[in-house]
Steps between C-alpha positions, in 0.01 A plus 500: 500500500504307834409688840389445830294646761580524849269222628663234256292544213703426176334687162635489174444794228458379146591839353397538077572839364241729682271182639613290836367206665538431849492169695566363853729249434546379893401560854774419724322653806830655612683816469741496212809674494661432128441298175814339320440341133770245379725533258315357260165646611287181582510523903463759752598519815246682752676564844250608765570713812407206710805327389345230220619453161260425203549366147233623215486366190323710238525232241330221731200663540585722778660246743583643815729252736642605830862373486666657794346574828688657784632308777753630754487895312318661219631493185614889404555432128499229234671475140521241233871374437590510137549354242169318466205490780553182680645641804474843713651652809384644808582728789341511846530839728747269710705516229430160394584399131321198341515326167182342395367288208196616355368160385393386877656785769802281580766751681856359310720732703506772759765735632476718809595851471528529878328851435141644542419637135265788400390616142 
């Protein structure tokens, strides 16, 4: 079980029958607003309120890379396009949608929705 606190603290409960283990897996030092997993469960996506995306790979020890960071808006929300985890997509409150690559942060596409956009 993956969760976050509100000052960007990412823990992770190992939960065995009636036994648990908790550990911090990251500290962003930002807000986060939502957690995505990919499809096939080896990345998460941690968007914070300031507008930066983060990767996290529980299977490589914990790595934590900052992939997006915001630059004319803040990013509202952020998915994984399917199938597969190479790519995800993005939305900005200026109604900004973005296509990114996970490997390196490379934006592949965008498309302006001419629209402010609110959760």
């Amino acid at each position: 079980l993956y969760f976050f606190a509100q000052e960007g603290i990412l823990f992770f409960y190992h939960i065995k029958g009636l036994q648990y283990e908790m550990k911090i897996c990251a500290d962003i030092l930002q807000p986060i607003s939502s957690l995505i997993f990919s499809p096939d469960y080896t990345v998460l996506l941690l968007v914070t309120d300031q507008g930066t995306v983060y990767t996290y790979k529980p299977a490589r020890s914990g790595e934590t890379v900052k992939l997006l960071d915001t630059c004319s808006s803040c990013f509202l929300a952020a998915d994984f396009l399917t199938p597969g985890n190479k790519y995800c997509v993005s939305v900005t409150i200026s109604g900004e949608v973005q296509v990114w690559l996970l490997e390196d942060g490379t934006c592949l596409s965008k498309l302006n929705l001419d629209i402010e956009v609110h959760v």
